[in-house]
Coordinates of C-alpha atoms (C1' of nucleotides) and ligand atoms in Angstrom, one line a residue:
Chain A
X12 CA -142.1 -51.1 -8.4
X13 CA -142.6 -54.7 -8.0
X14 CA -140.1 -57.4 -6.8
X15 CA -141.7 -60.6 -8.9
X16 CA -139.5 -60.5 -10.8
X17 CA -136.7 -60.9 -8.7
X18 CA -138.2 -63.8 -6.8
X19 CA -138.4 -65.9 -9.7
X20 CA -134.9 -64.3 -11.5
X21 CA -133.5 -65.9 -7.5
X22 CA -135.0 -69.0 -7.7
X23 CA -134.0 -69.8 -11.8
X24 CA -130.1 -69.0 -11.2
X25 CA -130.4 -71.9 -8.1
X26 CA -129.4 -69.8 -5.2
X27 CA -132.0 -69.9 -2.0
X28 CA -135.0 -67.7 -1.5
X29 CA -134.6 -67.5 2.2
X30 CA -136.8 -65.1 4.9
X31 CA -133.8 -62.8 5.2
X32 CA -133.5 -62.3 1.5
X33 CA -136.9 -61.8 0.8
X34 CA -137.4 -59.4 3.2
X35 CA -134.6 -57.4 1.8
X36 CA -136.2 -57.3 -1.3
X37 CA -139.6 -56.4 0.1
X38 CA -138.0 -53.4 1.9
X39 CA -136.2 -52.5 -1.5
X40 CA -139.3 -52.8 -3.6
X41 CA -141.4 -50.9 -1.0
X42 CA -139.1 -48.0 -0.5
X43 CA -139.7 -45.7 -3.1
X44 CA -136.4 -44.1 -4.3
X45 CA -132.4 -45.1 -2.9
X46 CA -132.1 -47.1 0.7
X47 CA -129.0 -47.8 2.5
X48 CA -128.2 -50.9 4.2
X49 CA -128.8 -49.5 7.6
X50 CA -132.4 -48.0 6.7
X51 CA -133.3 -51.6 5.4
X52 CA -131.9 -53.4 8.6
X53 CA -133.7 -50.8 10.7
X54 CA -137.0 -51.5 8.7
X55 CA -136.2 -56.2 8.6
X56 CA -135.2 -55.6 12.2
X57 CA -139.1 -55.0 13.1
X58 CA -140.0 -57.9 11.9
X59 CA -136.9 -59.7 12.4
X60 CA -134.8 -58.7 15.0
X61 CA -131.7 -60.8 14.7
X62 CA -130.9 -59.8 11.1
X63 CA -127.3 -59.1 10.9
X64 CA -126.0 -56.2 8.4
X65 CA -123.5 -58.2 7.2
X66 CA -126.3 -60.3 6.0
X67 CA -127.9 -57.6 4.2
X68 CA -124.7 -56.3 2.6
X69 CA -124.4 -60.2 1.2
X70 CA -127.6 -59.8 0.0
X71 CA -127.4 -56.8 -1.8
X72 CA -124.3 -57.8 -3.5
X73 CA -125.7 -60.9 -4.7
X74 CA -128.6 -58.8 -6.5
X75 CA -126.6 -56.6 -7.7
X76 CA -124.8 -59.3 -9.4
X77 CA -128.0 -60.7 -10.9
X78 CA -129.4 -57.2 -12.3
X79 CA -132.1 -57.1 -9.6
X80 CA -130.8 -54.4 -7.9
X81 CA -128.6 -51.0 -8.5
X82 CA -126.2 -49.6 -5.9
X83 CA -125.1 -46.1 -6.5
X84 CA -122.1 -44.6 -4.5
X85 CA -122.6 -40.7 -3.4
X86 CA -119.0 -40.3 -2.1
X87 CA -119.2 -39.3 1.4
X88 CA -122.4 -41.2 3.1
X89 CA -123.3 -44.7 2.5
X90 CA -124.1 -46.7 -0.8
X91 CA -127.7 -46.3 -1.9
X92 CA -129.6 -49.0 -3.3
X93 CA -132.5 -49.5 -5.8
X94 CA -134.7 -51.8 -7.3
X95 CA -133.5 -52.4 -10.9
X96 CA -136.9 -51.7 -13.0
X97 CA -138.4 -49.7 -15.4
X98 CA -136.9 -46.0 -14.6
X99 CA -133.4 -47.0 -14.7
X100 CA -131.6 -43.8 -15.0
X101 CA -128.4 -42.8 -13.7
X102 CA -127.2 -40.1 -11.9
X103 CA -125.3 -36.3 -12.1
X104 CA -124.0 -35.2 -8.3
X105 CA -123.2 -31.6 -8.0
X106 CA -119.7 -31.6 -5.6
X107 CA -120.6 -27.8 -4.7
X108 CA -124.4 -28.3 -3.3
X109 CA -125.0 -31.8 -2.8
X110 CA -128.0 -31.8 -5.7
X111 CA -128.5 -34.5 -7.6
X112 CA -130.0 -34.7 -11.5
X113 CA -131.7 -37.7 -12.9
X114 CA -129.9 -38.6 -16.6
X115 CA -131.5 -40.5 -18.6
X116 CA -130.3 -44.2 -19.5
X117 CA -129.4 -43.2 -23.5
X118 CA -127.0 -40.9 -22.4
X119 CA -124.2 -44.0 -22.2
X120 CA -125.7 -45.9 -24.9
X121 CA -122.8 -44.3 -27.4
X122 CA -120.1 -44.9 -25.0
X123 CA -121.7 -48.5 -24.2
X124 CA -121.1 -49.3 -27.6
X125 CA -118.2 -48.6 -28.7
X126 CA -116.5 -50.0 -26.1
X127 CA -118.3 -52.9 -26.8
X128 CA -116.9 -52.5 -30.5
X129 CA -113.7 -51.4 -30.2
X130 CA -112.5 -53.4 -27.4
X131 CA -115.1 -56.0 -26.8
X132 CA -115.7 -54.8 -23.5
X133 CA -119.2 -55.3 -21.9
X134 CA -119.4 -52.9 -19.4
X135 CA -121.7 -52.6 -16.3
X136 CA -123.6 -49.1 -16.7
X137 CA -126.5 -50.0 -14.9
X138 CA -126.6 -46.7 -12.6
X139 CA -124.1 -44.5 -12.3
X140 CA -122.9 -41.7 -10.8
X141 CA -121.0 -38.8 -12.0
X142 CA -119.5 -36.2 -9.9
X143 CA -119.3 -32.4 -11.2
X144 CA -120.3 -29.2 -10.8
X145 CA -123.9 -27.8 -11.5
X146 CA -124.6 -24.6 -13.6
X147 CA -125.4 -22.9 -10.6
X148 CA -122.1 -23.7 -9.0
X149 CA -120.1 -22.4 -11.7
X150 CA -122.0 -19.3 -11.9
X151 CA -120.8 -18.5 -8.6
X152 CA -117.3 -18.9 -9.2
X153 CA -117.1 -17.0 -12.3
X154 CA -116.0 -13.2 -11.4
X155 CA -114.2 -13.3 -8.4
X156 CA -114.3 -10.3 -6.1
X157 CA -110.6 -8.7 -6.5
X158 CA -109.9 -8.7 -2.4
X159 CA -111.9 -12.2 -2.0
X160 CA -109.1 -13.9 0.3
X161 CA -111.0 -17.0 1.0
X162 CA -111.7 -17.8 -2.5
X163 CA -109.2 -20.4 -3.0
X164 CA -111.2 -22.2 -0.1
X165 CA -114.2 -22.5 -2.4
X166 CA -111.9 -24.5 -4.7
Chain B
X28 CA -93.4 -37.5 -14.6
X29 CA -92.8 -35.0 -12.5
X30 CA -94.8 -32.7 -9.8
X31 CA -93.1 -29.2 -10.6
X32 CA -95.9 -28.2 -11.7
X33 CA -97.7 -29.3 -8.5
X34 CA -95.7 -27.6 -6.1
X35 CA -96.3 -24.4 -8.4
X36 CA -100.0 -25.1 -8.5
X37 CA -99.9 -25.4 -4.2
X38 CA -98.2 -22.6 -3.3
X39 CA -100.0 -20.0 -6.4
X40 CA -103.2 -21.7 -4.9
X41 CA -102.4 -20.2 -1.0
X42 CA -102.0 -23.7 0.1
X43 CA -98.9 -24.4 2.3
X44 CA -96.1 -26.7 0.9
X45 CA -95.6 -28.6 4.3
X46 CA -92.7 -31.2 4.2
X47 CA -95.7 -34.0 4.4
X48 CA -97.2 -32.6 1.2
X49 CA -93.8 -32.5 -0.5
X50 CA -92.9 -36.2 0.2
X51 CA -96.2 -37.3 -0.6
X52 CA -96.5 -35.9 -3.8
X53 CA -92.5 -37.0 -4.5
X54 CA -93.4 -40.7 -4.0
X55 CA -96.5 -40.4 -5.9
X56 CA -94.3 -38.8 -8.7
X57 CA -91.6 -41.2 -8.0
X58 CA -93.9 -44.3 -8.6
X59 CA -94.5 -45.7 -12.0
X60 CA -98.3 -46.4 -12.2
X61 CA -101.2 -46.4 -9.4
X62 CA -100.1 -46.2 -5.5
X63 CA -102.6 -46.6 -2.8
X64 CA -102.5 -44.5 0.3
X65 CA -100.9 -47.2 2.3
X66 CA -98.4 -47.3 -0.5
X67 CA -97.5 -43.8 0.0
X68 CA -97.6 -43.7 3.6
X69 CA -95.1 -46.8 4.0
X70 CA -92.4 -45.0 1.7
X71 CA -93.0 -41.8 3.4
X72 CA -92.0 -43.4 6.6
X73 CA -88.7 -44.0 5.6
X74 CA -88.1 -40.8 6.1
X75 CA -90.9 -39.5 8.2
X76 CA -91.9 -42.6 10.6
X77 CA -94.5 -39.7 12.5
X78 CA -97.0 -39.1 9.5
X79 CA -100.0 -40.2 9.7
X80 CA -102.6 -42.5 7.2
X81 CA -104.8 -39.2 8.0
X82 CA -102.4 -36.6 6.5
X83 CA -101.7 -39.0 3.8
X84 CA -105.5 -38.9 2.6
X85 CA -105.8 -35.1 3.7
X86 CA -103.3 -34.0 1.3
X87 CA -104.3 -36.5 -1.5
X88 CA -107.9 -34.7 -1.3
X89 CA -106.9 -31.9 -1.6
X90 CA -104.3 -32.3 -4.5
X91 CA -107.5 -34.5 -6.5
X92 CA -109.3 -30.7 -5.9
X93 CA -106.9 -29.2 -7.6
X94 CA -106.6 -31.9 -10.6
X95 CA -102.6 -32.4 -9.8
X96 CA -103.3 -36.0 -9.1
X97 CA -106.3 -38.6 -9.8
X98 CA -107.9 -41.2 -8.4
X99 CA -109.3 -44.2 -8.8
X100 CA -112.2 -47.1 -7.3
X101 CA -111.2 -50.6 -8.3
X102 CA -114.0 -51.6 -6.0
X103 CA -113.1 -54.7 -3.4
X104 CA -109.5 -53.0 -2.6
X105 CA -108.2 -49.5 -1.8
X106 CA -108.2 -46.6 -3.8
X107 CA -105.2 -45.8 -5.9
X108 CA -103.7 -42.4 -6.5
X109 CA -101.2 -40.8 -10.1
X110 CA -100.0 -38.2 -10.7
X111 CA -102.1 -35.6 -13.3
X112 CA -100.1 -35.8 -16.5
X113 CA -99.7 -36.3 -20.0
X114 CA -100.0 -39.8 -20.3
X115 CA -104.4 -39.3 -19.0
X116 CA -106.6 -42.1 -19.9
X117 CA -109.4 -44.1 -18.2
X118 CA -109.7 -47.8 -17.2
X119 CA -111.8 -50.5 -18.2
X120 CA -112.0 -53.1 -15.5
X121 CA -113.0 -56.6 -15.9
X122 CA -114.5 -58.3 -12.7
X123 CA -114.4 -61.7 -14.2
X124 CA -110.3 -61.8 -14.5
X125 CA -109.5 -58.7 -12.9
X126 CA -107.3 -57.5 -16.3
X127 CA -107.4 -53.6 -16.7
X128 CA -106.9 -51.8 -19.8
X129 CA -106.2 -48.6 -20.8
X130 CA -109.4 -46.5 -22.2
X131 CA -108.3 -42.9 -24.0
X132 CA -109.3 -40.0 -22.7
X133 CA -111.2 -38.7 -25.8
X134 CA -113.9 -42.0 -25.5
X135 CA -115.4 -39.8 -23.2
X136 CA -115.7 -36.6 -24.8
X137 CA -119.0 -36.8 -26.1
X138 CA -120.5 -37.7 -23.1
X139 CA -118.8 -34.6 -21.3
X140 CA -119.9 -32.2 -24.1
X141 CA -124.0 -33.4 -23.9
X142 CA -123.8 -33.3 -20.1
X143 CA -122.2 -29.6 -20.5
X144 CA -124.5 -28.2 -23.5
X145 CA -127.8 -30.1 -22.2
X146 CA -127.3 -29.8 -18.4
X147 CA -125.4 -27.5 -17.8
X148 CA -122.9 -29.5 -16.0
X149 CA -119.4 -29.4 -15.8
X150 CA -118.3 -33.2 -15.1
X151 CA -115.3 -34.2 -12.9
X152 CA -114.1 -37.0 -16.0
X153 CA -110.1 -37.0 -15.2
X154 CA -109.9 -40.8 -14.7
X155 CA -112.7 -43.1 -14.6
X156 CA -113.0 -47.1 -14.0
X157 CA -115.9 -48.7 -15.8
X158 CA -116.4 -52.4 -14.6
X159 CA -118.0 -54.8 -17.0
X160 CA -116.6 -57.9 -18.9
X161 CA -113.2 -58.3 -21.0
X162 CA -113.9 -60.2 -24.3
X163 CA -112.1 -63.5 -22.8
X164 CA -114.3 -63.1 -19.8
X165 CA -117.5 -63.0 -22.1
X166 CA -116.7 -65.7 -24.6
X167 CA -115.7 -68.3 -21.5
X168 CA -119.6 -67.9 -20.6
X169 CA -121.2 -68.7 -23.9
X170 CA -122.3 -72.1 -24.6
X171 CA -122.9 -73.0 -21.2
X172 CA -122.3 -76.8 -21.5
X173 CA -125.2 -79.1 -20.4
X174 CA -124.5 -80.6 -17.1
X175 CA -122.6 -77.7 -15.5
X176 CA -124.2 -77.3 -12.1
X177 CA -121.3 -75.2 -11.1
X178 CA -122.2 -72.7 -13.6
X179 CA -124.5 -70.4 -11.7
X180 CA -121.8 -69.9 -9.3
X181 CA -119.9 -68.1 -12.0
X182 CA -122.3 -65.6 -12.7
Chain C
dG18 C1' -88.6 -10.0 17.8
dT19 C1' -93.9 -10.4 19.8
dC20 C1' -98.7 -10.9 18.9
dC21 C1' -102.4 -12.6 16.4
dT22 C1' -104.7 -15.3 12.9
dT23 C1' -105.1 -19.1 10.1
dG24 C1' -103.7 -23.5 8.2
dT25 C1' -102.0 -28.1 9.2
dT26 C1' -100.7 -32.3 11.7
dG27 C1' -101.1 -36.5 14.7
dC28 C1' -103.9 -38.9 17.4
dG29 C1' -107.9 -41.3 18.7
dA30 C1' -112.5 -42.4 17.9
dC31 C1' -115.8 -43.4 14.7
dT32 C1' -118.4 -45.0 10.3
dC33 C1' -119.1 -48.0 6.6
dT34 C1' -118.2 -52.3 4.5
dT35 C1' -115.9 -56.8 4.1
dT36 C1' -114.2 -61.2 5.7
dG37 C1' -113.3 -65.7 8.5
dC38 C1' -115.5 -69.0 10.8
dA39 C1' -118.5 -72.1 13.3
dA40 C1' -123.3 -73.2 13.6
dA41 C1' -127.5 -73.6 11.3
dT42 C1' -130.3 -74.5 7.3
dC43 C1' -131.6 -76.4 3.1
dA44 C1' -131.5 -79.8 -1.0
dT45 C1' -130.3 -84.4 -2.6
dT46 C1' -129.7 -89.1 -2.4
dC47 C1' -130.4 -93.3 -0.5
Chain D
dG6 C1' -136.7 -90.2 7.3
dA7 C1' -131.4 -90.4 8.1
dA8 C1' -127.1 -89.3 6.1
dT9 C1' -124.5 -86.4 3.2
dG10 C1' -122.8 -82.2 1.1
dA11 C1' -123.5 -77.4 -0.2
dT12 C1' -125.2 -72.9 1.0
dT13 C1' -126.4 -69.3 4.2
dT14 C1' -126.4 -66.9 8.5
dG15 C1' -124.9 -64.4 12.8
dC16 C1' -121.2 -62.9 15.2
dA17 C1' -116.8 -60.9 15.9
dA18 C1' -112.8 -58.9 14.0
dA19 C1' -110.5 -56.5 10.5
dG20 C1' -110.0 -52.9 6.6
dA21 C1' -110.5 -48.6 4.5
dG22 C1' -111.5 -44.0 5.1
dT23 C1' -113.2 -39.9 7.8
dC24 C1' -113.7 -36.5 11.5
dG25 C1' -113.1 -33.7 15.9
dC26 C1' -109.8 -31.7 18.4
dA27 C1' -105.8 -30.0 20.8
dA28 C1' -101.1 -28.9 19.7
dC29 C1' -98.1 -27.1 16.5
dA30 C1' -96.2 -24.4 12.5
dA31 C1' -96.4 -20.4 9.3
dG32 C1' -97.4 -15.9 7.8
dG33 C1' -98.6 -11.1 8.4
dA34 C1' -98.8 -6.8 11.1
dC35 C1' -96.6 -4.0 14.2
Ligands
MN230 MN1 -131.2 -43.9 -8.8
MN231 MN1 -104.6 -44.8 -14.3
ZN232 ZN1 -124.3 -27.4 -7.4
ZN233 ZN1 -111.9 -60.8 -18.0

DNA sequence: GTCCTTGTTGCGACTCTTTGCAAATCATTC
DNA sequence: GAATGATTTGCAAAGAGTCGCAACAAGGAC
């Protein structure tokens, strides 16, 4: 995954390509898969010690508003982000074991369009993520053992 | 709307219906719309001054778990809580204006059913905010007139 | 009632993220 | 190149939400 793009995309809407930014990017594109904020300030910070994170949070917002980047929330640890490429894809999170299932982009086109449609709505489903329960979760809550007291802990 | 069925749910469940739990869910029941946590807490304290912001999202957690109330991310403020009822829908979100409107439940649906016959996977759907652009929001940015060095800004 | 187990609360500390602000940096115009 | 105005940064503080823990309350067994 390569950040060209993004350099340029910078550049063309007027806003400065500062050392800060690009080395955001460069620790995006290099990463492969989600970062965090902190796991990209950890990696500037060696070559650039006096990056702040409230820097890198700026940054990351401002390509996410531009379509460079993605930012998925997992619920429960910190916002993940991605560079915005060829694989977009979003996201299934199973609430029982923590796994995660890549879905395919088309899977929102239907939605996508009939909001756009019916209520002119243009909405933002870059990467998503949707919480649930995976198949092998429910399997283990089907059948309940008659004298299971702690079931309703499971919940 | 009303949370009889809430307390019913609770205490079938095994949870305890702790005086904290009951005010909380009365002032979610007594509000007309969203309430945030802080919302809650302050007219909880009227009563209560002792409980705490804590127990206020302890108890919301676990009422969300059992679908009796749902929540929802505007994104840039605090989460706001209803009560699980009849009137269930989804929100569309514009983050040009800030206008929300109301998105029926059933626009969903198809999306739930593939995820459930191709995955396997049960999603958690009960009331979602999708950001994107209202109409208004869209048509403003068209046409982008000439001289406009402000208009990056907007973006 | 007492004993015992388990669930729940309030508090304080902590994490993640955002925001205000003054200083620094950059682009533009003369 | 100096003056000017706009953008960006680092720092510190605030906001929103979570977590560990000791004290407390409830429920069940006897
Ligand atoms: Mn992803
Ligand atoms: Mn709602
Ligand atoms: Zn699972
Ligand atoms: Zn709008």
């Amino acid at each position: 995954m390569h950040h060209g793009k993004a350099l340029t995309t910078l550049k063309e809407t007027g806003y400065r390509l500062t050392p800060q930014r690009l080395m955001v990017l460069e620790t995006i594109a290099g990463a492969r898969g989600h970062v965090t904020a902190e796991e990209i300030g950890t990696q500037v910070r060696r070559t650039y010690p006096y990056i702040d994170i409230a820097t890198i949070y700026r940054t990351l917002h401002l390509l996410k508003r531009l379509h460079l980047v993605t930012e998925i929330d997992p619920g429960g640890s910190s916002a993940q982000y991605e560079l915005a490429g060829d694989g977009r894809h979003h996201h299934l999170i199973c609430e029982g074991c923590g796994k995660t299932i890549d879905l395919p982009l088309a899977y929102l086109d239907n939605l996508h369009q009939s909001l756009r449609r019916e209520f002119e709505f243009e909405a933002d489903l870059d990467h998503f993520a949707l919480r649930g329960r995976c198949s092998q979760c429910l399997a283990a809550r089907t059948g309940t053992p008659r004298k299971d007291r702690n079931a309703w802990k499971r919940l």
